[in-house]
Amino acid sequence: MTEMSTSNKGLFISFEGIDGCGKSTQVQLLMDKLEKEGVDSMLVREPGGSTISEEIRNILLKTRSETMSARAEALLMTASRAQLTKDTILPALERCTCVIADRYQDSTLAYQGGGRGLDVDYLIQLNTFATYALDPDLTFYIDISSEEGLKRSGTLNPDRIESAGLKFQEKVREQYLKLAHRYPNRFIIIDGTGTIEGIHGTIWEKTINCLNDTP
Ligand code: ADP
Ligand code: TYD
């Protein structure tokens, strides 16, 4: 087992990136490694992760003829986040469980801000409200081109947001890169074109450093 310092609060790590960047693959590898190392941890995914949040997820991702307004989309994403944060994430961190989130607040800034064109500073305030001002300690942003993302995610059963296309994913990526520069203390940009094992190695190294640094 790896030596780790004891902290009075769990570590909160989020994973971000455009569709198909390899996030879910890396989240699962990190979860497996944490379990192997005996670190108490929990995985949550957004939108979703609790009963109410999963119901909101179904509304959000369903393809239908009526167009969902960008504002309704942002409010539903953040409503789901508020429920997940209060019911699941905050209690877990309080009992020193490490929380790994497959998407969190930055997805709203990148997709509804960059992708849909809503005001990012306004969305930051909305996020602060929805997250009870909780920020991740570490955010792994996996960067790939929109072409590669689309190729990897496949087009067999795209959800409503994945169907928005290449240009949309490009705008989302651009916004992620801006966020990485805006929040350099918690953002770690990972080159998503590396091998699955190589990327996992980098992520594990940063995670273990952060676990050891936590007071
Ligand atoms: P996301 O959760 O970001 O949408 P996934 O983790 O589901 O992405 O990965 C999408 C696809 O790309 C999967 O088939 C996965 O095996 C593949 N993949 C993931 N990471 C890599 C990588 N580094 N190189 C090549 N293919 C990858
Ligand atoms: P999901 O199937 O979970 O995709 P992925 O495996 O890529 O995470 O679908 C989530 C979709 O919702 C994805 O396209 C990103 C989008 N999304 C937003 O637009 N805003 C948000 O705040 C969140 C959390 C997700």
Coordinates of N, CA and C and ligand atoms in Angstrom, one line a residue:
M1 N 0.8 -1.2 0.0 CA 0.0 0.0 0.0 C 0.9 1.3 0.0
T2 N 0.5 2.3 -0.7 CA 1.2 3.5 -0.8 C 1.0 4.3 0.5
E3 N 2.1 4.9 1.0 CA 2.0 5.8 2.2 C 1.3 7.1 1.9
M4 N 0.3 7.4 2.7 CA -0.5 8.6 2.5 C -0.7 9.3 3.8
S5 N -0.7 10.6 3.8 CA -0.9 11.3 5.0 C -2.4 11.3 5.3
T6 N -2.8 11.5 6.6 CA -4.2 11.5 6.9 C -4.7 13.0 6.8
S7 N -5.9 13.2 6.3 CA -6.4 14.5 6.2 C -7.7 14.6 6.9
N8 N -8.2 15.8 7.2 CA -9.5 15.8 7.9 C -10.6 16.0 6.9
K9 N -10.3 16.0 5.6 CA -11.4 16.1 4.6 C -10.9 15.3 3.3
G10 N -11.9 14.7 2.6 CA -11.5 13.9 1.5 C -11.0 14.8 0.3
L11 N -10.2 14.2 -0.6 CA -9.8 14.9 -1.8 C -10.9 14.9 -2.8
F12 N -11.1 16.0 -3.5 CA -12.1 16.1 -4.5 C -11.5 16.3 -5.9
I13 N -11.6 15.3 -6.8 CA -11.0 15.4 -8.1 C -12.1 15.4 -9.2
S14 N -12.0 16.3 -10.1 CA -13.0 16.2 -11.3 C -12.2 15.9 -12.5
F15 N -12.9 15.3 -13.5 CA -12.4 15.0 -14.8 C -13.2 15.8 -15.8
E16 N -12.6 16.4 -16.8 CA -13.3 17.2 -17.8 C -12.7 17.0 -19.2
G17 N -13.5 17.3 -20.2 CA -13.0 17.2 -21.5 C -14.2 17.1 -22.5
I18 N -14.0 17.2 -23.8 CA -15.1 17.1 -24.7 C -15.5 15.7 -24.8
D19 N -16.6 15.4 -25.5 CA -17.1 14.1 -25.6 C -16.1 13.2 -26.3
G20 N -15.9 12.0 -25.8 CA -15.0 11.0 -26.4 C -13.5 11.2 -26.1
C21 N -13.2 12.2 -25.1 CA -11.8 12.5 -24.9 C -11.1 11.3 -24.1
G22 N -11.8 10.4 -23.5 CA -11.3 9.3 -22.7 C -11.4 9.5 -21.2
K23 N -12.3 10.4 -20.9 CA -12.5 10.7 -19.4 C -13.0 9.4 -18.6
S24 N -14.1 8.8 -19.1 CA -14.6 7.7 -18.4 C -13.6 6.5 -18.2
T25 N -12.8 6.3 -19.2 CA -11.8 5.3 -19.2 C -10.8 5.6 -18.1
Q26 N -10.4 6.9 -18.0 CA -9.4 7.3 -17.0 C -10.0 7.3 -15.6
V27 N -11.2 7.7 -15.5 CA -11.9 7.8 -14.2 C -11.9 6.4 -13.6
Q28 N -12.3 5.4 -14.5 CA -12.4 4.0 -14.0 C -11.0 3.5 -13.6
L29 N -10.0 3.8 -14.4 CA -8.6 3.3 -14.0 C -8.2 4.0 -12.7
L30 N -8.5 5.2 -12.5 CA -8.1 5.9 -11.2 C -8.9 5.3 -10.0
M31 N -10.2 5.0 -10.2 CA -10.9 4.4 -9.2 C -10.3 3.0 -8.8
D32 N -10.0 2.2 -9.8 CA -9.4 0.9 -9.6 C -8.1 1.0 -8.8
K33 N -7.3 2.0 -9.2 CA -6.0 2.1 -8.5 C -6.2 2.6 -7.1
L34 N -7.1 3.5 -6.9 CA -7.4 4.0 -5.5 C -7.8 2.9 -4.6
E35 N -8.7 2.0 -5.2 CA -9.2 0.9 -4.4 C -8.0 -0.1 -4.1
K36 N -7.2 -0.3 -5.0 CA -6.0 -1.2 -4.8 C -5.1 -0.7 -3.7
E37 N -5.0 0.7 -3.7 CA -4.1 1.3 -2.7 C -4.8 1.5 -1.4
G38 N -6.0 1.1 -1.3 CA -6.7 1.2 0.0 C -7.2 2.6 0.3
V39 N -7.4 3.4 -0.7 CA -7.9 4.8 -0.4 C -9.4 4.8 -0.6
D40 N -10.1 5.2 0.5 CA -11.6 5.2 0.5 C -12.0 6.2 -0.5
S41 N -12.7 5.8 -1.6 CA -13.1 6.7 -2.6 C -14.5 6.4 -3.2
M42 N -15.0 7.4 -3.9 CA -16.4 7.3 -4.4 C -16.4 8.0 -5.8
L43 N -17.2 7.4 -6.7 CA -17.3 7.9 -8.1 C -18.6 8.5 -8.3
V44 N -18.7 9.7 -8.8 CA -20.0 10.3 -9.2 C -19.9 10.8 -10.7
R45 N -21.0 10.8 -11.3 CA -21.0 11.3 -12.7 C -22.1 12.4 -12.9
E46 N -21.7 13.3 -13.8 CA -22.7 14.4 -14.0 C -23.0 14.5 -15.5
P47 N -24.2 14.9 -15.9 CA -25.3 15.2 -15.0 C -25.8 13.8 -14.4
G48 N -26.2 13.8 -13.2 CA -26.7 12.5 -12.6 C -26.1 12.3 -11.2
G49 N -26.1 11.0 -10.8 CA -25.3 10.6 -9.6 C -26.2 10.5 -8.4
S50 N -27.5 10.9 -8.4 CA -28.4 10.7 -7.3 C -29.7 10.5 -8.0
T51 N -30.7 10.0 -7.2 CA -32.0 9.7 -7.9 C -32.6 10.9 -8.6
I52 N -32.6 12.0 -7.9 CA -33.2 13.2 -8.5 C -32.3 13.7 -9.7
S53 N -31.0 13.7 -9.5 CA -30.1 14.1 -10.5 C -30.2 13.2 -11.8
E54 N -30.4 11.9 -11.6 CA -30.5 11.0 -12.7 C -31.8 11.3 -13.5
E55 N -32.9 11.7 -12.8 CA -34.1 12.1 -13.4 C -33.9 13.3 -14.3
I56 N -33.1 14.3 -13.7 CA -32.8 15.5 -14.5 C -32.0 15.1 -15.7
R57 N -31.0 14.2 -15.5 CA -30.2 13.7 -16.6 C -31.0 13.2 -17.8
N58 N -32.1 12.5 -17.5 CA -32.9 11.9 -18.6 C -33.6 13.1 -19.4
I59 N -34.0 14.1 -18.7 CA -34.6 15.2 -19.4 C -33.6 15.9 -20.2
L60 N -32.4 16.0 -19.7 CA -31.3 16.8 -20.4 C -30.8 16.1 -21.7
L61 N -30.7 14.8 -21.6 CA -30.0 14.1 -22.7 C -31.0 13.5 -23.7
K62 N -32.3 13.5 -23.4 CA -33.2 12.9 -24.4 C -33.3 13.8 -25.7
T63 N -33.3 13.1 -26.8 CA -33.5 13.8 -28.1 C -35.0 14.0 -28.4
R64 N -35.4 15.2 -28.7 CA -36.8 15.4 -29.0 C -36.9 16.5 -30.0
S65 N -38.2 16.7 -30.5 CA -38.3 17.7 -31.6 C -38.2 19.1 -31.1
E66 N -38.7 19.3 -29.9 CA -38.7 20.7 -29.3 C -37.2 21.0 -28.9
T67 N -36.8 22.2 -29.2 CA -35.4 22.6 -28.8 C -35.4 23.1 -27.4
M68 N -34.5 22.6 -26.6 CA -34.3 23.1 -25.2 C -33.5 24.4 -25.2
S69 N -34.0 25.4 -24.5 CA -33.2 26.7 -24.6 C -31.9 26.5 -23.8
A70 N -30.9 27.3 -24.2 CA -29.6 27.2 -23.5 C -29.7 27.5 -22.0
R71 N -30.6 28.4 -21.7 CA -30.7 28.8 -20.3 C -31.4 27.6 -19.5
A72 N -32.4 27.0 -20.1 CA -33.0 25.9 -19.4 C -32.0 24.8 -19.2
E73 N -31.2 24.6 -20.2 CA -30.1 23.5 -20.2 C -29.1 23.8 -19.0
A74 N -28.7 25.1 -18.9 CA -27.8 25.5 -17.9 C -28.4 25.3 -16.5
L75 N -29.7 25.7 -16.4 CA -30.3 25.6 -15.1 C -30.5 24.2 -14.6
L76 N -30.8 23.3 -15.6 CA -31.0 21.9 -15.3 C -29.7 21.2 -14.9
M77 N -28.6 21.6 -15.6 CA -27.3 21.0 -15.3 C -26.9 21.4 -13.9
T78 N -27.2 22.7 -13.5 CA -26.8 23.2 -12.2 C -27.7 22.7 -11.1
A79 N -29.0 22.4 -11.5 CA -29.9 21.9 -10.5 C -29.5 20.5 -10.1
S80 N -29.1 19.7 -11.1 CA -28.6 18.3 -10.9 C -27.3 18.4 -10.0
R81 N -26.5 19.4 -10.3 CA -25.2 19.5 -9.5 C -25.5 19.9 -8.0
A82 N -26.5 20.8 -7.8 CA -26.8 21.2 -6.5 C -27.3 20.0 -5.7
Q83 N -28.1 19.1 -6.3 CA -28.6 17.9 -5.6 C -27.5 17.0 -5.3
L84 N -26.7 16.7 -6.2 CA -25.6 15.8 -6.1 C -24.6 16.3 -5.0
T85 N -24.3 17.6 -5.1 CA -23.3 18.1 -4.1 C -23.8 18.0 -2.7
K86 N -25.1 18.4 -2.5 CA -25.6 18.4 -1.1 C -25.8 17.0 -0.6
D87 N -26.3 16.1 -1.4 CA -26.7 14.8 -0.9 C -25.5 13.8 -0.9
T88 N -24.6 14.0 -1.8 CA -23.6 12.9 -2.0 C -22.1 13.5 -1.7
I89 N -21.8 14.5 -2.5 CA -20.3 14.9 -2.5 C -19.9 15.5 -1.1
L90 N -20.6 16.5 -0.6 CA -20.2 17.1 0.6 C -20.2 16.1 1.8
P91 N -21.2 15.3 2.0 CA -21.1 14.3 3.1 C -19.9 13.4 2.9
A92 N -19.6 13.0 1.7 CA -18.5 12.0 1.5 C -17.2 12.7 1.8
L93 N -17.0 13.9 1.4 CA -15.8 14.7 1.7 C -15.6 14.8 3.3
E94 N -16.7 15.1 3.9 CA -16.7 15.3 5.4 C -16.3 14.1 6.1
R95 N -16.6 12.9 5.5 CA -16.2 11.7 6.2 C -14.9 11.1 5.6
C96 N -14.1 12.1 5.0 CA -12.8 11.8 4.5 C -12.7 10.8 3.3
T97 N -13.8 10.7 2.6 CA -13.8 9.9 1.4 C -13.4 10.7 0.2
C98 N -12.5 10.2 -0.6 CA -12.0 10.9 -1.8 C -13.1 10.8 -2.9
V99 N -13.5 11.9 -3.5 CA -14.6 11.9 -4.5 C -14.0 12.2 -5.9
I100 N -14.3 11.3 -6.8 CA -13.9 11.4 -8.2 C -15.1 11.7 -9.0
A101 N -15.1 12.9 -9.7 CA -16.3 13.3 -10.4 C -16.1 13.2 -11.9
D102 N -16.9 12.5 -12.6 CA -16.8 12.4 -14.1 C -17.7 13.6 -14.6
R103 N -17.0 14.7 -14.7 CA -17.6 16.1 -15.0 C -18.1 16.7 -13.7
Y104 N -17.9 18.1 -13.7 CA -18.4 18.9 -12.6 C -18.6 20.3 -13.1
Q105 N -18.4 21.3 -12.3 CA -18.8 22.7 -12.7 C -18.2 23.2 -14.0
D106 N -17.0 22.8 -14.4 CA -16.4 23.3 -15.6 C -17.1 22.9 -16.8
S107 N -17.8 21.7 -16.8 CA -18.6 21.3 -17.9 C -19.7 22.3 -18.3
T108 N -20.3 22.9 -17.3 CA -21.3 24.0 -17.6 C -20.7 25.2 -18.2
L109 N -19.5 25.6 -17.7 CA -18.8 26.7 -18.3 C -18.4 26.5 -19.7
A110 N -17.9 25.2 -20.0 CA -17.4 24.9 -21.3 C -18.6 24.7 -22.3
Y111 N -19.6 23.9 -21.9 CA -20.7 23.5 -22.8 C -21.7 24.6 -23.0
Q112 N -22.2 25.1 -21.8 CA -23.3 26.1 -21.9 C -22.7 27.5 -22.1
G113 N -21.5 27.7 -21.6 CA -20.8 29.0 -21.9 C -20.1 29.0 -23.2
G114 N -19.1 28.2 -23.4 CA -18.4 28.1 -24.7 C -19.3 27.6 -25.8
G115 N -19.9 26.5 -25.6 CA -20.7 25.8 -26.7 C -22.0 26.6 -27.0
R116 N -22.8 26.9 -26.0 CA -24.1 27.6 -26.3 C -24.0 29.1 -26.3
G117 N -22.9 29.7 -25.8 CA -22.7 31.1 -25.9 C -23.3 31.9 -24.7
L118 N -23.6 31.2 -23.6 CA -24.1 32.0 -22.4 C -22.9 32.6 -21.7
D119 N -23.2 33.7 -21.0 CA -22.1 34.5 -20.3 C -21.4 33.6 -19.2
V120 N -20.1 33.5 -19.4 CA -19.3 32.6 -18.5 C -19.3 33.1 -17.1
D121 N -19.1 34.4 -17.0 CA -19.0 35.0 -15.6 C -20.4 34.8 -14.9
Y122 N -21.4 34.9 -15.6 CA -22.7 34.6 -14.9 C -22.8 33.1 -14.5
L123 N -22.4 32.3 -15.4 CA -22.4 30.8 -15.1 C -21.5 30.5 -13.9
I124 N -20.5 31.2 -13.8 CA -19.6 31.0 -12.6 C -20.3 31.2 -11.3
Q125 N -21.1 32.3 -11.3 CA -21.9 32.6 -10.1 C -23.0 31.6 -9.9
L126 N -23.6 31.1 -11.0 CA -24.6 30.1 -10.9 C -24.0 28.8 -10.3
N127 N -22.8 28.5 -10.8 CA -22.1 27.3 -10.2 C -21.8 27.5 -8.7
T128 N -21.4 28.7 -8.3 CA -21.1 28.9 -6.9 C -22.3 28.6 -6.1
F129 N -23.5 29.0 -6.6 CA -24.7 28.8 -5.9 C -25.0 27.2 -5.8
A130 N -24.9 26.6 -7.0 CA -25.2 25.2 -7.1 C -24.2 24.3 -6.3
T131 N -23.0 24.7 -6.2 CA -22.0 23.8 -5.6 C -21.8 24.1 -4.1
Y132 N -22.5 25.1 -3.6 CA -22.3 25.5 -2.2 C -20.9 26.0 -2.1
A133 N -20.4 26.6 -3.2 CA -19.0 27.2 -3.3 C -17.9 26.1 -3.2
L134 N -18.2 24.9 -3.4 CA -17.2 23.8 -3.4 C -16.5 23.7 -4.7
D135 N -15.2 23.8 -4.7 CA -14.3 23.7 -5.9 C -13.6 22.4 -5.8
P136 N -13.3 21.7 -6.9 CA -12.4 20.5 -6.9 C -11.0 20.9 -6.4
D137 N -10.3 20.0 -5.7 CA -8.9 20.3 -5.4 C -8.1 20.2 -6.7
L138 N -8.5 19.3 -7.5 CA -7.7 19.0 -8.8 C -8.7 18.7 -9.9
T139 N -8.4 19.3 -11.1 CA -9.3 19.0 -12.2 C -8.4 18.5 -13.4
F140 N -8.6 17.3 -13.8 CA -7.9 16.7 -14.9 C -8.7 17.0 -16.2
Y141 N -8.1 17.9 -17.0 CA -8.7 18.2 -18.3 C -8.0 17.4 -19.4
I142 N -8.7 16.5 -20.0 CA -8.1 15.7 -21.0 C -8.4 16.3 -22.4
D143 N -7.3 16.8 -23.0 CA -7.4 17.6 -24.2 C -7.2 16.7 -25.5
I144 N -8.3 16.7 -26.4 CA -8.1 16.1 -27.7 C -8.9 17.0 -28.7
S145 N -8.6 16.8 -30.0 CA -9.3 17.6 -31.0 C -10.7 17.1 -31.1
S146 N -11.6 18.0 -31.6 CA -13.0 17.6 -31.8 C -13.1 16.5 -32.8
E147 N -12.3 16.5 -33.8 CA -12.3 15.4 -34.8 C -12.1 14.0 -34.1
E148 N -11.0 14.0 -33.3 CA -10.6 12.8 -32.6 C -11.7 12.4 -31.6
G149 N -12.3 13.4 -30.9 CA -13.4 13.1 -30.0 C -14.6 12.4 -30.6
L150 N -14.9 13.0 -31.8 CA -16.1 12.5 -32.5 C -15.8 11.0 -33.0
K151 N -14.6 10.8 -33.5 CA -14.2 9.5 -34.0 C -14.3 8.5 -32.8
R152 N -13.8 8.9 -31.6 CA -13.7 8.0 -30.5 C -15.1 7.7 -29.9
S153 N -15.9 8.8 -29.8 CA -17.2 8.5 -29.2 C -18.2 7.8 -30.1
G154 N -17.9 7.8 -31.4 CA -18.8 7.1 -32.4 C -20.1 7.8 -32.6
T155 N -20.8 7.5 -33.7 CA -22.0 8.2 -33.9 C -23.2 7.3 -33.9
L156 N -23.1 6.1 -33.4 CA -24.2 5.2 -33.4 C -25.4 5.7 -32.6
N157 N -25.2 6.0 -31.3 CA -26.3 6.5 -30.5 C -25.9 7.8 -29.8
P158 N -25.7 8.9 -30.6 CA -25.3 10.1 -29.9 C -26.5 10.7 -29.1
D159 N -26.2 11.2 -27.8 CA -27.3 11.9 -27.1 C -27.5 13.3 -27.6
R160 N -28.4 14.0 -27.1 CA -28.8 15.3 -27.6 C -27.6 16.3 -27.7
I161 N -26.8 16.3 -26.7 CA -25.6 17.2 -26.7 C -24.5 16.7 -27.6
E162 N -24.3 15.4 -27.6 CA -23.3 14.9 -28.6 C -23.6 15.2 -30.0
S163 N -25.0 15.2 -30.3 CA -25.4 15.5 -31.7 C -25.2 16.9 -32.1
A164 N -24.7 17.8 -31.2 CA -24.6 19.2 -31.6 C -23.4 19.4 -32.6
G165 N -22.5 18.4 -32.8 CA -21.6 18.5 -33.9 C -20.2 19.0 -33.6
L166 N -19.4 19.0 -34.7 CA -18.0 19.3 -34.6 C -17.7 20.7 -34.2
K167 N -18.4 21.7 -34.8 CA -18.1 23.1 -34.5 C -18.4 23.4 -33.0
F168 N -19.5 22.7 -32.5 CA -19.9 22.9 -31.1 C -18.8 22.4 -30.2
Q169 N -18.3 21.2 -30.5 CA -17.2 20.6 -29.7 C -16.0 21.4 -29.7
E170 N -15.7 22.1 -30.9 CA -14.6 23.0 -31.0 C -14.7 24.1 -30.0
K171 N -15.9 24.7 -30.0 CA -16.1 25.9 -29.1 C -16.0 25.4 -27.6
V172 N -16.4 24.2 -27.3 CA -16.3 23.7 -26.0 C -14.9 23.5 -25.6
R173 N -14.1 23.0 -26.5 CA -12.7 22.8 -26.2 C -12.0 24.1 -26.0
E174 N -12.3 25.1 -26.9 CA -11.6 26.4 -26.7 C -11.9 27.0 -25.3
Q175 N -13.1 26.8 -24.8 CA -13.5 27.3 -23.5 C -12.8 26.6 -22.4
Y176 N -12.6 25.2 -22.6 CA -11.9 24.5 -21.6 C -10.5 25.0 -21.4
L177 N -9.9 25.3 -22.6 CA -8.5 25.8 -22.5 C -8.4 27.1 -21.8
K178 N -9.4 28.0 -22.1 CA -9.4 29.3 -21.3 C -9.5 29.0 -19.8
L179 N -10.4 28.1 -19.5 CA -10.6 27.8 -18.0 C -9.3 27.3 -17.4
A180 N -8.6 26.4 -18.2 CA -7.3 25.9 -17.6 C -6.3 27.0 -17.3
H181 N -6.4 28.1 -18.1 CA -5.5 29.2 -17.9 C -6.0 30.1 -16.8
R182 N -7.3 30.1 -16.6 CA -7.9 31.0 -15.6 C -7.8 30.3 -14.2
Y183 N -7.7 29.0 -14.1 CA -7.6 28.3 -12.8 C -6.4 27.4 -12.8
P184 N -5.2 28.0 -12.9 CA -4.0 27.1 -13.1 C -3.7 26.3 -11.8
N185 N -4.2 26.7 -10.7 CA -3.8 26.0 -9.4 C -4.5 24.6 -9.4
R186 N -5.7 24.5 -9.9 CA -6.3 23.2 -9.8 C -6.4 22.4 -11.2
F187 N -6.2 23.2 -12.3 CA -6.4 22.5 -13.6 C -5.0 21.8 -14.0
I188 N -5.2 20.6 -14.5 CA -4.0 19.9 -15.1 C -4.4 19.5 -16.5
I189 N -3.7 20.1 -17.5 CA -4.0 19.7 -18.8 C -3.3 18.4 -19.2
I190 N -4.0 17.4 -19.7 CA -3.5 16.2 -20.0 C -3.6 16.0 -21.6
D191 N -2.5 15.6 -22.2 CA -2.6 15.4 -23.7 C -3.3 14.1 -23.9
G192 N -4.6 14.2 -24.4 CA -5.4 13.0 -24.6 C -5.0 12.1 -25.7
T193 N -4.0 12.5 -26.5 CA -3.6 11.6 -27.6 C -2.6 10.6 -27.2
G194 N -2.1 10.6 -25.9 CA -1.2 9.6 -25.4 C -1.9 8.3 -25.2
T195 N -1.2 7.2 -24.8 CA -1.8 5.9 -24.6 C -2.6 5.9 -23.3
I196 N -3.6 5.0 -23.3 CA -4.4 4.9 -22.1 C -3.6 4.7 -20.8
E197 N -2.6 3.8 -20.9 CA -1.7 3.5 -19.8 C -0.8 4.8 -19.4
G198 N -0.3 5.4 -20.4 CA 0.6 6.6 -20.2 C -0.2 7.7 -19.5
I199 N -1.4 8.0 -19.9 CA -2.2 9.0 -19.3 C -2.6 8.6 -17.9
H200 N -2.9 7.4 -17.7 CA -3.2 6.9 -16.3 C -2.0 7.1 -15.4
G201 N -0.8 6.8 -15.9 CA 0.4 7.0 -15.1 C 0.5 8.5 -14.7
T202 N 0.3 9.4 -15.6 CA 0.4 10.8 -15.3 C -0.6 11.2 -14.2
I203 N -1.8 10.8 -14.4 CA -2.9 11.1 -13.5 C -2.7 10.5 -12.1
W204 N -2.1 9.3 -12.1 CA -1.9 8.7 -10.7 C -0.8 9.5 -10.0
E205 N 0.2 9.9 -10.7 CA 1.4 10.6 -10.1 C 0.9 11.9 -9.5
K206 N 0.0 12.7 -10.2 CA -0.5 13.9 -9.7 C -1.4 13.7 -8.5
T207 N -2.2 12.6 -8.6 CA -3.1 12.3 -7.5 C -2.4 11.9 -6.3
I208 N -1.4 11.1 -6.4 CA -0.7 10.7 -5.2 C 0.0 11.9 -4.5
N209 N 0.6 12.8 -5.4 CA 1.2 14.0 -4.8 C 0.2 14.8 -4.1
C210 N -1.0 14.9 -4.6 CA -2.0 15.8 -4.0 C -2.5 15.1 -2.7
L211 N -2.6 13.8 -2.7 CA -3.0 13.1 -1.5 C -2.0 13.3 -0.4
N212 N -0.7 13.2 -0.8 CA 0.3 13.4 0.2 C 0.5 14.8 0.7
D213 N 0.1 15.8 -0.1 CA 0.2 17.2 0.3 C -1.0 17.6 1.2
T214 N -2.1 16.9 1.1 CA -3.3 17.3 1.8 C -3.0 17.3 3.3
P215 N -3.2 18.5 4.0 CA -2.8 18.6 5.4 C -3.6 17.6 6.3
Ligands
ADP1 P1 -15.5 9.9 -22.6 O1 -15.9 9.3 -21.3 O2 -14.6 11.1 -22.5 O3 -16.6 10.2 -23.6 P2 -14.4 7.2 -23.1 O4 -13.5 7.0 -21.9 O5 -15.7 6.6 -23.1 O6 -14.6 8.8 -23.4 O7 -13.6 6.8 -24.4 C1 -14.1 6.9 -25.7 C2 -13.5 5.8 -26.6 O8 -12.1 6.1 -26.8 C3 -13.5 4.4 -26.0 O9 -13.7 3.5 -27.0 C4 -12.1 4.2 -25.4 O10 -11.7 2.9 -25.3 C5 -11.3 5.1 -26.3 N1 -10.1 5.7 -25.7 C6 -10.0 6.2 -24.4 N2 -8.8 6.7 -24.2 C7 -8.1 6.5 -25.3 C8 -6.7 6.8 -25.7 N3 -5.9 7.5 -24.9 N4 -6.3 6.5 -26.9 C9 -7.2 5.8 -27.8 N5 -8.5 5.5 -27.5 C10 -8.9 5.9 -26.3
TYD2 P1 -22.4 11.7 -20.9 O1 -23.1 10.6 -21.6 O2 -22.3 11.6 -19.5 O3 -21.1 12.1 -21.7 P2 -19.6 11.9 -21.3 O4 -19.4 10.4 -21.2 O5 -18.9 12.5 -22.4 O6 -19.5 12.6 -20.0 O7 -23.3 13.0 -21.3 C1 -23.1 14.2 -20.7 C2 -23.3 15.3 -21.7 O8 -23.8 16.4 -21.0 C3 -22.0 15.6 -22.4 O9 -22.2 15.9 -23.8 C4 -21.6 16.9 -21.7 C5 -22.9 17.5 -21.3 N1 -22.9 18.4 -20.1 C6 -23.1 19.8 -20.3 O10 -23.5 20.2 -21.4 N2 -23.1 20.6 -19.2 C7 -22.8 20.2 -18.0 O11 -22.8 20.9 -17.0 C8 -22.5 18.7 -17.8 C9 -22.2 18.2 -16.5 C10 -22.6 17.9 -18.9

